Coordinates of C-alpha atoms in Angstrom, one line a residue:
Chain A
M1 CA 102.7 31.1 52.3
E2 CA 105.0 33.1 50.1
L3 CA 108.7 33.8 50.9
L4 CA 109.4 37.4 49.7
C5 CA 113.1 38.3 49.6
P6 CA 114.9 41.6 49.2
A7 CA 117.3 42.4 46.4
G8 CA 119.4 45.6 45.9
S9 CA 121.2 44.3 42.9
M10 CA 121.0 41.6 40.1
P11 CA 123.4 39.2 41.9
A12 CA 121.2 39.5 45.1
L13 CA 118.0 38.9 43.0
K14 CA 119.5 35.9 41.4
A15 CA 120.6 34.5 44.7
A16 CA 117.1 34.9 46.1
I17 CA 115.5 33.1 43.2
E18 CA 118.1 30.3 43.1
H19 CA 117.7 29.6 46.8
G20 CA 114.0 29.4 46.9
A21 CA 112.3 32.8 47.1
D22 CA 108.7 32.8 45.7
A23 CA 109.0 36.5 45.0
V24 CA 111.6 39.3 45.2
Y25 CA 111.1 42.9 45.9
I26 CA 113.3 45.7 44.5
G27 CA 113.4 49.4 44.0
L28 CA 114.4 52.0 41.4
K29 CA 117.7 53.8 41.7
D30 CA 116.3 57.0 43.1
D31 CA 114.3 58.4 46.1
T32 CA 111.0 56.9 45.0
N33 CA 111.7 53.9 47.4
A34 CA 112.6 53.6 51.1
R35 CA 116.1 52.1 50.5
H36 CA 117.6 55.0 48.6
F37 CA 121.2 54.1 49.2
A38 CA 124.3 54.8 47.1
G39 CA 125.2 51.9 44.8
L40 CA 121.9 50.1 45.4
N41 CA 118.8 49.4 43.3
F42 CA 117.8 49.1 39.7
D43 CA 117.7 51.4 36.7
E44 CA 115.1 50.9 34.0
A45 CA 117.2 48.5 31.9
K46 CA 118.2 46.4 35.0
L47 CA 114.6 46.4 36.2
K48 CA 113.5 44.9 32.8
E49 CA 116.3 42.3 33.1
A50 CA 115.2 41.5 36.7
A51 CA 111.6 41.0 35.5
R52 CA 112.7 38.7 32.7
Y53 CA 114.9 36.6 35.0
V54 CA 112.2 36.3 37.7
H55 CA 109.5 35.3 35.2
Q56 CA 111.8 32.8 33.5
H57 CA 111.9 31.1 36.8
G58 CA 108.2 31.3 37.4
K59 CA 108.5 33.7 40.3
K60 CA 107.1 37.2 41.0
L61 CA 108.7 40.6 41.0
H62 CA 107.5 43.3 43.4
V63 CA 108.7 46.9 42.9
A64 CA 108.6 49.3 45.9
I65 CA 107.6 52.8 45.1
N66 CA 106.9 53.7 48.7
T67 CA 108.2 57.1 49.5
F68 CA 105.9 60.1 49.4
A69 CA 105.9 62.2 46.2
H70 CA 107.3 65.7 46.3
P71 CA 105.2 68.6 45.1
D72 CA 107.8 69.9 42.7
N73 CA 108.6 66.5 41.3
Y74 CA 105.4 64.6 41.3
Q75 CA 106.0 63.2 37.8
R76 CA 109.0 61.2 39.0
W77 CA 106.7 59.0 41.1
Q78 CA 104.3 58.6 38.2
Q79 CA 107.2 57.7 35.9
A80 CA 108.5 55.2 38.5
V81 CA 105.0 53.5 38.3
D82 CA 105.1 53.6 34.5
I83 CA 108.6 52.1 34.4
A84 CA 107.8 49.3 36.8
A85 CA 104.5 48.4 35.2
N86 CA 105.9 48.5 31.6
A87 CA 108.9 46.4 32.7
G88 CA 106.5 43.7 33.8
A89 CA 106.4 44.0 37.5
D90 CA 103.8 41.8 39.0
V91 CA 103.2 44.0 42.0
L92 CA 103.7 47.6 43.0
I93 CA 104.3 48.3 46.7
L94 CA 102.9 51.8 47.3
A95 CA 102.2 54.2 50.2
D96 CA 101.2 57.6 48.8
I97 CA 97.5 57.8 48.1
A98 CA 98.1 59.9 45.0
V99 CA 100.5 57.3 43.6
L100 CA 98.1 54.5 44.6
A101 CA 95.3 56.2 42.7
Y102 CA 97.5 56.8 39.7
A103 CA 98.6 53.1 39.6
A104 CA 95.0 51.9 40.0
E105 CA 93.8 54.1 37.2
C106 CA 96.6 53.5 34.7
Y107 CA 97.6 49.9 35.4
P108 CA 94.6 48.2 37.0
K109 CA 96.0 44.8 36.2
V110 CA 99.2 45.2 38.1
E111 CA 98.6 44.2 41.7
R112 CA 98.9 46.9 44.3
H113 CA 100.2 46.1 47.8
L114 CA 100.0 48.6 50.5
S115 CA 103.5 49.4 51.7
V116 CA 104.4 49.2 55.4
Q117 CA 105.2 52.9 54.9
A118 CA 101.5 53.6 54.7
S119 CA 101.3 52.6 58.3
A120 CA 98.0 50.7 58.2
T121 CA 97.8 49.1 61.7
N122 CA 94.1 48.6 62.1
A123 CA 91.0 47.4 60.3
A124 CA 89.6 51.0 59.6
A125 CA 92.9 52.0 58.1
I126 CA 92.9 49.0 55.9
N127 CA 89.3 49.8 54.9
F128 CA 90.5 53.3 53.9
Y129 CA 93.0 52.0 51.5
R130 CA 90.6 49.5 49.8
Q131 CA 89.3 52.4 47.7
F132 CA 92.6 52.1 45.8
G133 CA 92.0 48.5 44.9
I134 CA 94.8 47.0 47.1
S135 CA 95.1 43.3 47.2
R136 CA 97.5 43.0 50.1
V137 CA 98.6 44.9 53.2
V138 CA 102.2 44.9 54.6
L139 CA 101.7 45.2 58.3
P140 CA 103.9 47.6 60.4
R141 CA 106.2 46.1 62.9
V142 CA 104.4 47.7 65.9
L143 CA 101.7 45.0 66.2
S144 CA 101.7 42.1 68.7
M145 CA 100.9 38.6 67.4
Q146 CA 97.5 38.9 69.1
Q147 CA 96.8 42.1 67.1
V148 CA 98.1 40.5 63.9
R149 CA 95.7 37.6 64.6
A150 CA 92.8 39.9 65.2
L151 CA 93.4 41.6 61.8
A152 CA 93.8 38.3 60.1
K153 CA 90.4 37.2 61.4
S154 CA 88.6 40.5 60.8
C155 CA 89.9 41.7 57.4
D156 CA 89.3 39.7 54.2
I157 CA 92.5 40.9 52.6
D158 CA 95.9 39.2 52.2
L159 CA 98.4 40.2 54.9
E160 CA 102.1 40.3 54.7
V161 CA 104.4 40.5 57.7
F162 CA 108.0 41.1 58.3
A163 CA 109.7 37.9 59.3
F164 CA 113.4 38.8 59.6
G165 CA 115.8 41.8 59.4
S166 CA 116.4 45.2 60.7
L167 CA 113.8 46.2 63.2
C168 CA 111.9 49.5 62.8
I169 CA 110.5 50.1 66.3
M170 CA 108.3 53.1 65.2
A171 CA 105.1 52.9 63.2
E172 CA 106.7 53.0 59.7
G173 CA 105.8 56.0 57.6
R174 CA 105.1 58.1 60.6
C175 CA 108.6 58.5 62.0
Y176 CA 110.4 61.8 61.4
L177 CA 113.4 61.1 63.8
S178 CA 115.8 60.9 60.9
S179 CA 114.8 64.2 59.3
Y180 CA 114.8 65.8 62.7
M181 CA 118.5 65.0 63.0
T182 CA 119.6 65.1 59.3
G183 CA 116.9 66.7 57.2
Q184 CA 116.3 63.4 55.4
S185 CA 113.6 60.9 56.4
P186 CA 112.2 57.7 55.0
N187 CA 109.1 59.5 53.8
T188 CA 110.9 62.3 52.0
A189 CA 114.2 60.9 51.0
G190 CA 113.9 57.1 51.3
A191 CA 116.6 57.1 53.9
C192 CA 116.9 56.7 57.7
S193 CA 120.1 57.9 59.5
P194 CA 121.8 58.4 56.1
A195 CA 125.5 57.4 55.8
A196 CA 126.5 60.8 54.5
F197 CA 125.8 62.2 58.0
V198 CA 127.8 59.5 59.9
Q199 CA 131.1 60.3 61.6
W200 CA 133.3 58.0 63.6
Q201 CA 135.9 59.3 66.0
D202 CA 138.4 57.3 68.1
N203 CA 139.1 59.0 71.5
N204 CA 141.9 57.1 73.2
G205 CA 140.3 53.7 72.4
T206 CA 136.7 54.8 72.9
L207 CA 135.0 54.9 69.5
E208 CA 132.3 57.5 69.1
S209 CA 129.6 57.4 66.5
R210 CA 127.8 60.6 65.5
L211 CA 124.9 61.5 63.2
N212 CA 125.1 65.0 61.9
G213 CA 127.2 65.9 64.9
V214 CA 124.9 64.3 67.5
L215 CA 126.6 61.7 69.7
I216 CA 124.7 58.4 69.1
D217 CA 126.9 56.0 71.0
R218 CA 130.3 55.4 72.6
F219 CA 132.0 52.0 72.3
A220 CA 134.6 50.6 74.7
P221 CA 137.5 48.8 73.0
N222 CA 135.9 45.4 73.8
E223 CA 132.5 46.3 72.3
T224 CA 131.3 45.8 68.8
A225 CA 130.5 49.2 67.2
G226 CA 127.2 49.2 65.3
Y227 CA 125.9 51.6 62.7
P228 CA 124.5 54.8 64.3
T229 CA 120.8 54.3 63.5
L230 CA 119.5 57.0 65.7
C231 CA 116.8 55.0 67.4
K232 CA 119.4 52.4 68.5
G233 CA 121.9 54.7 70.2
R234 CA 122.7 54.8 73.9
F235 CA 121.5 58.0 75.5
N236 CA 120.9 59.4 79.0
V237 CA 117.5 59.4 80.6
G238 CA 117.5 60.5 84.2
A239 CA 120.6 58.9 85.9
D240 CA 120.8 56.0 83.4
T241 CA 122.7 55.6 80.2
Y242 CA 121.1 52.9 78.0
H243 CA 119.5 52.1 74.7
A244 CA 116.6 54.4 75.4
L245 CA 114.5 53.4 72.4
E246 CA 115.9 50.0 71.2
E247 CA 119.0 47.9 71.2
P248 CA 120.9 47.1 68.0
T249 CA 119.0 43.9 67.2
S250 CA 117.2 42.2 64.4
L251 CA 113.6 41.0 64.2
N252 CA 113.4 37.2 64.0
T253 CA 110.0 35.5 63.9
L254 CA 111.0 31.9 63.3
D255 CA 109.4 30.8 66.6
L256 CA 106.1 32.3 65.5
L257 CA 106.1 30.7 62.1
P258 CA 103.4 28.0 63.0
Q259 CA 101.1 30.8 64.3
L260 CA 101.6 33.0 61.3
Y261 CA 100.9 30.0 59.1
A262 CA 97.8 29.1 61.1
E263 CA 96.4 32.7 60.7
G264 CA 96.8 32.4 56.9
I265 CA 99.4 35.1 56.6
K266 CA 100.0 35.2 52.9
S267 CA 103.6 36.3 52.8
L268 CA 106.7 36.6 54.9
K269 CA 108.9 39.5 54.0
I270 CA 112.6 39.4 54.7
E271 CA 114.1 42.9 55.2
G272 CA 117.4 43.9 53.7
R273 CA 117.6 45.3 50.2
Q274 CA 120.8 47.0 51.4
R275 CA 122.4 43.7 52.2
S276 CA 124.9 41.6 50.1
P277 CA 124.1 38.7 47.8
A278 CA 125.7 36.4 50.3
Y279 CA 123.3 37.6 53.0
V280 CA 120.4 37.0 50.7
T281 CA 121.6 33.5 49.9
Q282 CA 121.8 32.4 53.5
I283 CA 118.7 34.1 54.7
T284 CA 116.7 32.7 51.8
Q285 CA 118.0 29.1 52.4
V286 CA 116.9 29.2 56.0
W287 CA 113.5 30.6 55.5
R288 CA 112.8 28.4 52.5
A289 CA 113.6 25.3 54.7
A290 CA 111.5 26.7 57.5
I291 CA 108.4 27.5 55.4
D292 CA 108.6 24.1 53.6
A293 CA 108.7 22.4 57.0
V294 CA 105.8 24.3 58.4
M295 CA 103.7 23.7 55.3
A296 CA 104.5 20.0 55.3
D297 CA 103.5 19.5 58.9
P298 CA 102.5 22.5 60.9
Q299 CA 101.8 20.5 64.1
R300 CA 105.3 19.0 64.3
F301 CA 107.2 22.1 63.2
C302 CA 110.1 22.9 65.3
V303 CA 112.8 25.4 64.8
Q304 CA 116.1 23.8 63.9
Q305 CA 119.1 25.0 65.9
Q306 CA 121.1 25.4 62.7
W307 CA 118.6 27.9 61.3
Q308 CA 118.8 30.0 64.4
Q309 CA 122.6 29.9 64.3
V310 CA 122.7 31.2 60.7
L311 CA 120.1 33.9 61.5
A312 CA 122.0 35.0 64.6
G313 CA 125.1 35.4 62.6
L314 CA 123.2 37.6 60.1
A315 CA 121.5 39.7 62.7
E316 CA 122.4 43.3 63.7
G317 CA 124.5 43.2 66.9
S318 CA 124.3 39.4 66.6
Q319 CA 121.0 39.5 68.6
T320 CA 117.5 38.8 67.5
T321 CA 114.1 39.6 69.0
L322 CA 110.4 38.8 68.4
G323 CA 109.9 42.6 68.6
A324 CA 106.4 43.8 69.0
Y325 CA 104.9 40.4 68.1
H326 CA 105.8 39.4 71.6
R327 CA 103.8 41.5 74.0
K328 CA 106.6 41.7 76.6
W329 CA 108.8 43.6 74.2
K330 CA 106.5 46.5 74.3
Chain B
M1 CA 95.9 84.5 61.0
K2 CA 94.3 82.4 63.7
F3 CA 95.9 80.5 66.6
S4 CA 95.0 77.0 67.9
L5 CA 95.9 75.0 70.9
G6 CA 96.8 71.5 69.9
P7 CA 95.7 68.5 72.0
V8 CA 97.6 68.1 75.2
L9 CA 100.2 65.5 74.2
Y10 CA 101.3 64.6 77.8
F11 CA 99.4 62.8 80.5
W12 CA 98.3 65.4 83.0
P13 CA 96.1 64.8 86.0
K14 CA 92.4 65.7 85.6
A15 CA 92.7 68.8 87.8
Q16 CA 95.6 70.2 85.7
M17 CA 93.6 69.5 82.5
L18 CA 90.5 71.3 83.7
Q19 CA 92.6 74.2 84.9
F20 CA 94.4 74.4 81.6
Y21 CA 91.2 74.5 79.6
H22 CA 89.6 77.1 81.9
D23 CA 92.7 79.2 81.2
A24 CA 92.2 78.5 77.5
A25 CA 88.6 79.7 77.7
D26 CA 89.8 83.0 79.1
S27 CA 92.6 83.3 76.5
A28 CA 92.7 84.9 73.1
V29 CA 93.1 81.5 71.3
D30 CA 90.7 80.9 68.4
I31 CA 90.6 77.1 68.1
V32 CA 91.0 74.4 70.7
Y33 CA 91.8 70.7 69.9
L34 CA 90.7 68.3 72.6
G35 CA 91.4 64.6 73.1
E36 CA 93.9 61.9 73.9
T37 CA 96.1 61.4 70.8
V38 CA 98.9 59.3 72.2
C39 CA 97.8 56.3 74.4
S40 CA 94.4 54.7 74.9
K41 CA 95.4 53.7 78.5
R42 CA 95.4 57.4 79.6
R43 CA 91.9 57.9 80.9
E44 CA 92.0 60.8 83.4
L45 CA 89.5 62.4 81.1
K46 CA 86.9 60.3 79.4
F47 CA 84.9 61.0 76.3
D48 CA 82.1 62.7 78.3
D49 CA 84.7 64.9 80.1
Y50 CA 86.1 66.0 76.8
M51 CA 82.6 66.8 75.5
A52 CA 81.8 68.8 78.7
L53 CA 85.0 70.8 78.1
A54 CA 84.1 71.2 74.4
H55 CA 80.8 72.7 75.4
M56 CA 82.4 75.0 77.9
L57 CA 85.0 76.2 75.4
R58 CA 82.4 76.7 72.6
E59 CA 80.3 78.8 75.0
A60 CA 83.5 80.9 75.6
G61 CA 83.6 81.6 71.9
K62 CA 86.2 79.0 70.8
Q63 CA 86.0 76.7 67.9
V64 CA 86.5 73.2 69.2
C65 CA 87.8 70.2 67.4
L66 CA 88.1 66.7 68.8
S67 CA 91.5 65.1 68.1
S68 CA 91.6 61.3 67.7
M69 CA 94.5 58.9 68.4
T70 CA 97.5 58.5 66.1
L71 CA 98.3 54.8 66.5
Y72 CA 95.3 52.4 66.6
E73 CA 96.2 48.8 67.2
A74 CA 93.3 47.2 69.0
P75 CA 89.6 46.8 68.1
G76 CA 88.6 48.4 71.4
E77 CA 90.4 51.6 70.4
L78 CA 88.5 51.8 67.2
R79 CA 85.2 51.6 69.2
E80 CA 86.4 54.6 71.2
L81 CA 87.2 56.4 67.9
R82 CA 83.6 55.8 66.7
K83 CA 82.4 57.8 69.7
Y84 CA 84.4 60.7 68.5
V85 CA 83.2 60.3 64.9
D86 CA 79.6 60.1 66.1
N87 CA 79.8 63.1 68.5
G88 CA 77.3 65.0 66.4
E89 CA 78.6 68.5 67.1
F90 CA 82.3 69.0 66.7
L91 CA 84.7 68.7 63.8
V92 CA 87.1 65.8 64.3
E93 CA 90.9 65.8 63.6
A94 CA 92.0 62.5 62.1
N95 CA 95.5 61.5 63.0
D96 CA 95.2 58.0 61.4
V97 CA 93.6 57.2 58.0
G98 CA 91.3 54.8 59.9
A99 CA 89.6 57.9 61.3
I100 CA 89.3 59.4 57.8
N101 CA 87.7 56.1 56.7
M102 CA 85.0 56.4 59.4
L103 CA 84.4 60.1 58.9
Q104 CA 84.2 59.6 55.1
E105 CA 81.6 56.8 55.6
H106 CA 79.4 59.3 57.6
G107 CA 79.9 62.1 55.0
L108 CA 81.6 64.2 57.7
A109 CA 84.1 67.0 57.2
F110 CA 87.5 66.5 58.9
V111 CA 90.8 67.9 59.8
A112 CA 93.8 65.9 58.6
G113 CA 96.4 66.1 61.5
A114 CA 100.1 66.3 61.0
A115 CA 100.6 62.5 61.2
I116 CA 98.5 61.9 58.1
N117 CA 100.8 61.4 55.2
C118 CA 99.9 64.1 52.8
Y119 CA 103.0 65.3 51.1
N120 CA 101.8 66.6 47.7
Q121 CA 99.1 68.4 45.8
H122 CA 97.5 65.2 44.4
S123 CA 97.2 63.6 47.8
L124 CA 95.8 66.8 49.3
R125 CA 93.3 67.3 46.5
R126 CA 92.1 63.7 47.0
L127 CA 91.7 64.3 50.7
V128 CA 89.7 67.4 50.0
S129 CA 87.4 65.3 47.8
M130 CA 86.9 63.0 50.8
G131 CA 85.9 65.8 53.1
L132 CA 89.1 67.5 54.3
T133 CA 88.4 71.1 55.3
R134 CA 91.7 71.7 57.2
W135 CA 95.1 70.4 56.5
V136 CA 97.8 70.3 59.2
M137 CA 101.1 70.0 57.3
P138 CA 103.4 67.1 58.4
V139 CA 105.8 68.5 60.9
E140 CA 108.9 67.6 58.8
L141 CA 108.0 69.9 55.9
S142 CA 109.3 73.4 55.2
Q143 CA 108.0 76.7 54.1
H144 CA 109.4 76.0 50.6
W145 CA 107.6 72.6 50.4
L146 CA 104.3 74.3 51.5
D147 CA 104.6 77.1 49.1
T148 CA 105.4 74.8 46.2
L149 CA 102.5 72.5 47.0
L150 CA 100.0 75.4 47.4
S151 CA 101.0 77.0 44.2
Q152 CA 100.3 74.0 42.0
S153 CA 97.3 74.8 39.8
I154 CA 95.3 71.7 41.0
I155 CA 95.4 73.2 44.4
S156 CA 95.0 76.9 43.7
D157 CA 91.6 76.3 42.2
I158 CA 90.3 74.6 45.4
R159 CA 92.3 76.8 47.8
D160 CA 89.1 78.2 49.3
C161 CA 87.9 74.7 50.2
F162 CA 90.3 74.1 53.0
E163 CA 92.5 75.9 55.6
T164 CA 96.2 75.2 56.2
E165 CA 97.6 74.8 59.7
V166 CA 101.2 74.6 60.8
F167 CA 102.6 73.2 64.1
G168 CA 104.4 76.3 65.3
F169 CA 105.3 75.9 68.9
G170 CA 106.2 73.1 71.3
H171 CA 108.1 69.8 71.3
L172 CA 107.4 68.1 67.9
P173 CA 105.7 64.8 67.8
L174 CA 108.1 62.7 65.7
A175 CA 107.3 59.0 66.1
W176 CA 104.9 56.5 67.6
S177 CA 105.8 53.0 68.6
G178 CA 104.2 49.8 69.8
R179 CA 106.6 50.1 72.7
C180 CA 106.2 52.5 75.6
F181 CA 109.5 54.3 76.2
T182 CA 108.4 56.0 79.4
A183 CA 107.6 52.6 80.9
R184 CA 110.9 51.3 79.5
S185 CA 112.7 54.2 81.2
E186 CA 111.4 52.9 84.5
D187 CA 112.2 49.4 83.6
R188 CA 108.5 48.4 83.3
S189 CA 106.7 46.6 80.5
K190 CA 103.9 48.4 78.7
D191 CA 101.3 46.0 80.2
Q192 CA 102.6 46.9 83.7
C193 CA 103.2 50.6 83.0
E194 CA 101.1 51.8 86.0
L195 CA 100.5 54.9 83.9
C196 CA 103.9 56.2 85.0
C197 CA 103.9 58.9 82.3
I198 CA 101.6 60.9 84.6
N199 CA 104.8 61.7 86.6
Y200 CA 106.3 63.4 83.6
P201 CA 104.1 66.3 82.7
Q202 CA 106.5 67.5 80.0
G203 CA 107.8 64.0 79.1
R204 CA 111.2 62.5 80.0
E205 CA 114.2 64.3 78.5
V206 CA 116.7 62.1 76.5
T207 CA 120.2 63.6 76.1
S208 CA 123.2 62.3 74.3
Q209 CA 126.1 61.1 76.4
D210 CA 127.8 64.5 75.9
G211 CA 124.7 66.4 77.1
T212 CA 122.8 67.5 74.1
A213 CA 119.0 67.3 74.3
V214 CA 118.0 64.7 71.7
F215 CA 114.5 63.5 72.3
V216 CA 111.6 63.7 74.8
L217 CA 109.9 60.4 75.7
N218 CA 106.2 60.7 76.0
G219 CA 104.8 57.2 76.4
I220 CA 104.7 55.5 72.9
Q221 CA 105.5 58.9 71.3
T222 CA 108.9 60.3 70.8
Q223 CA 109.2 64.1 70.6
S224 CA 111.9 66.5 69.6
G225 CA 114.5 67.3 72.2
S226 CA 114.3 70.9 71.3
R227 CA 111.2 73.1 71.5
Y228 CA 110.0 74.0 68.0
N229 CA 109.4 77.7 67.8
L230 CA 108.3 79.5 64.7
I231 CA 107.4 82.8 66.3
N232 CA 109.8 84.8 64.1
Q233 CA 108.5 83.1 61.0
L234 CA 104.9 84.3 61.4
P235 CA 105.3 87.2 58.9
A236 CA 106.6 84.8 56.3
M237 CA 103.5 82.7 56.7
Q238 CA 101.1 85.4 55.6
G239 CA 98.9 84.3 52.8
M240 CA 100.0 80.7 53.1
V241 CA 99.1 79.6 56.6
D242 CA 95.7 80.2 58.1
I243 CA 96.2 78.7 61.5
V244 CA 99.3 78.4 63.7
R245 CA 99.2 75.6 66.3
L246 CA 100.7 75.9 69.8
S247 CA 101.2 72.6 71.5
P248 CA 100.3 72.9 75.2
Q249 CA 103.3 72.9 77.6
P250 CA 102.9 72.7 81.4
Q251 CA 104.0 76.3 81.8
G252 CA 103.9 79.4 79.8
T253 CA 101.7 78.3 76.9
F254 CA 99.4 81.4 77.2
D255 CA 102.3 83.8 77.6
W256 CA 103.6 82.4 74.3
L257 CA 100.2 82.8 72.7
T258 CA 100.3 86.5 73.6
K259 CA 103.8 86.8 72.2
F260 CA 102.8 85.0 69.0
K261 CA 99.8 87.2 68.4
A262 CA 102.0 90.3 69.0
N263 CA 104.4 89.2 66.2
I264 CA 102.0 88.3 63.4
N265 CA 103.3 91.1 61.4
G266 CA 106.8 91.0 62.8
A267 CA 106.3 93.8 65.3
A268 CA 107.6 91.9 68.3
P269 CA 110.2 89.3 67.3
Q270 CA 111.5 87.1 70.2
P271 CA 115.0 85.8 70.7
L272 CA 115.1 82.0 70.6
T273 CA 116.8 80.2 73.4
T274 CA 119.4 77.4 73.0
T275 CA 116.6 74.9 73.5
D276 CA 114.5 76.2 70.6
S277 CA 114.7 75.1 67.0
N278 CA 113.0 76.1 63.7
G279 CA 115.0 73.9 61.3
Y280 CA 112.1 72.1 59.5
W281 CA 110.4 75.3 58.4
L282 CA 113.7 76.6 57.1
N283 CA 114.4 73.4 55.1
L284 CA 117.1 72.3 57.4
A285 CA 117.4 69.4 59.8
G286 CA 114.5 69.7 62.3
M287 CA 116.8 70.2 65.2
A288 CA 118.7 73.1 63.6
T289 CA 118.1 76.8 64.1
G290 CA 118.4 79.2 61.3

């Protein structure tokens, strides 16, 4: 079982490798990947440096090129594949069928993993993508553990699941809420609820967060204000004001680790390329220890309280959830 | 330019569905999409009921397509999908690539719905080679995007192999989740939802704390708070868009169809209301009006 950690910078990448990641995933410094944030990601030279560093340590480098190519700029997605493959990436994480086909034709020896942005939630969808020679599928965070288990039993392809981090509650790759509000979505711009559209306003002690003018939440003086990700705001439905879609919370599957291991899940992905090297260090340490423990003795595995404390401290809104893996969440 | 009725996205009682489709049979609409695309627990109409409606509509001169689900999570749902694929008579709209996989295996032509991620000429050409005969553009794309895509040479030489369709009226389907938001709004879990979405024939409105319409909850689907309305953009679609889709609303759908038909060439523009939007088509935020 692989531990796959995020890196938005060289220091984060080194932290992941030093603290026990088996592989690291990164993106290029443009909108060809789904974490297109200012100050983040790797240019061509840095990507080469990253590949060298990762390989020197005997680990693997995955490069996410997982937005959907634009019609007037298609070459940019091809170039991203060229750059990543020529720099020595072990794996390309792809979502667009045209980009998948291009990578399969031009770089057949570089593994292709199906990005979560391709939204493959069922066996027929996975079969569809087999024509592009994928070796692994990253499962969307909408499936229950029971559904993950069914896929693991019925599909002879490696599966990767999200283990920890920000929780997308919609089927990834098929959510246009962000472009509805701002014009920019994960699919088209590699961004969700982009920072350029965020406004904060203090009204006599009540802090208001807005996204492109739309009020996402109001925080009383004693509340911790979270980033206005639009699906995690408090809105009115009928007579109630509440988190209509989801609360600010992070996904945490530590409790499910023995089950995921038993089903032969190949890789656990930690979300968070936008997070700091310090975050990557802590998260990698906890998950390395947990995976080592489950692999050493799956029957006797138990979640250590200290791991949960560290993870809770790193979680959005300081709360964690099993998300859709746990049926009751749905 | 033709007009289509998209699948009913909400959960309506059987009698309301039958009435709606009898009205559709009497209307001037060209194409009707039938089927449950949101939640497999909604079973007021079963596959055979949809087939009976399909026959009735075809006899009334309509072209009928069967729309399949958007989010397939369980093996049982795929078995239901196979019935649609094997229907033997009607074109199927795929809203998940799993459906494309099954249709492709059977060598059947298909419609790629708006939730299929086809954003560029190379993806579209590839889908055409798999059997796509009609492409419904993703709802978040603009006139400019469509124009750019269709003018690429690798598309212009196969332009007569497929039709283009644009979602032009109704609340936009924007997201699908493992979670049911309508059940959540009634403090129920999805497993104990009691099909409460049947009580909300146009979904549940979500407003911001200062009163702006933000979203509409429709089971596991989240829709736009505003009603998308491209009636005044129809003249600009000439030569690019073959079919304009109206998404069934509980009231007034056929009146709007009449208005749309009257404005194909711009002869009868309509004022938009404050609850309408057209931003996506104009390359703005979807909720905007230009």
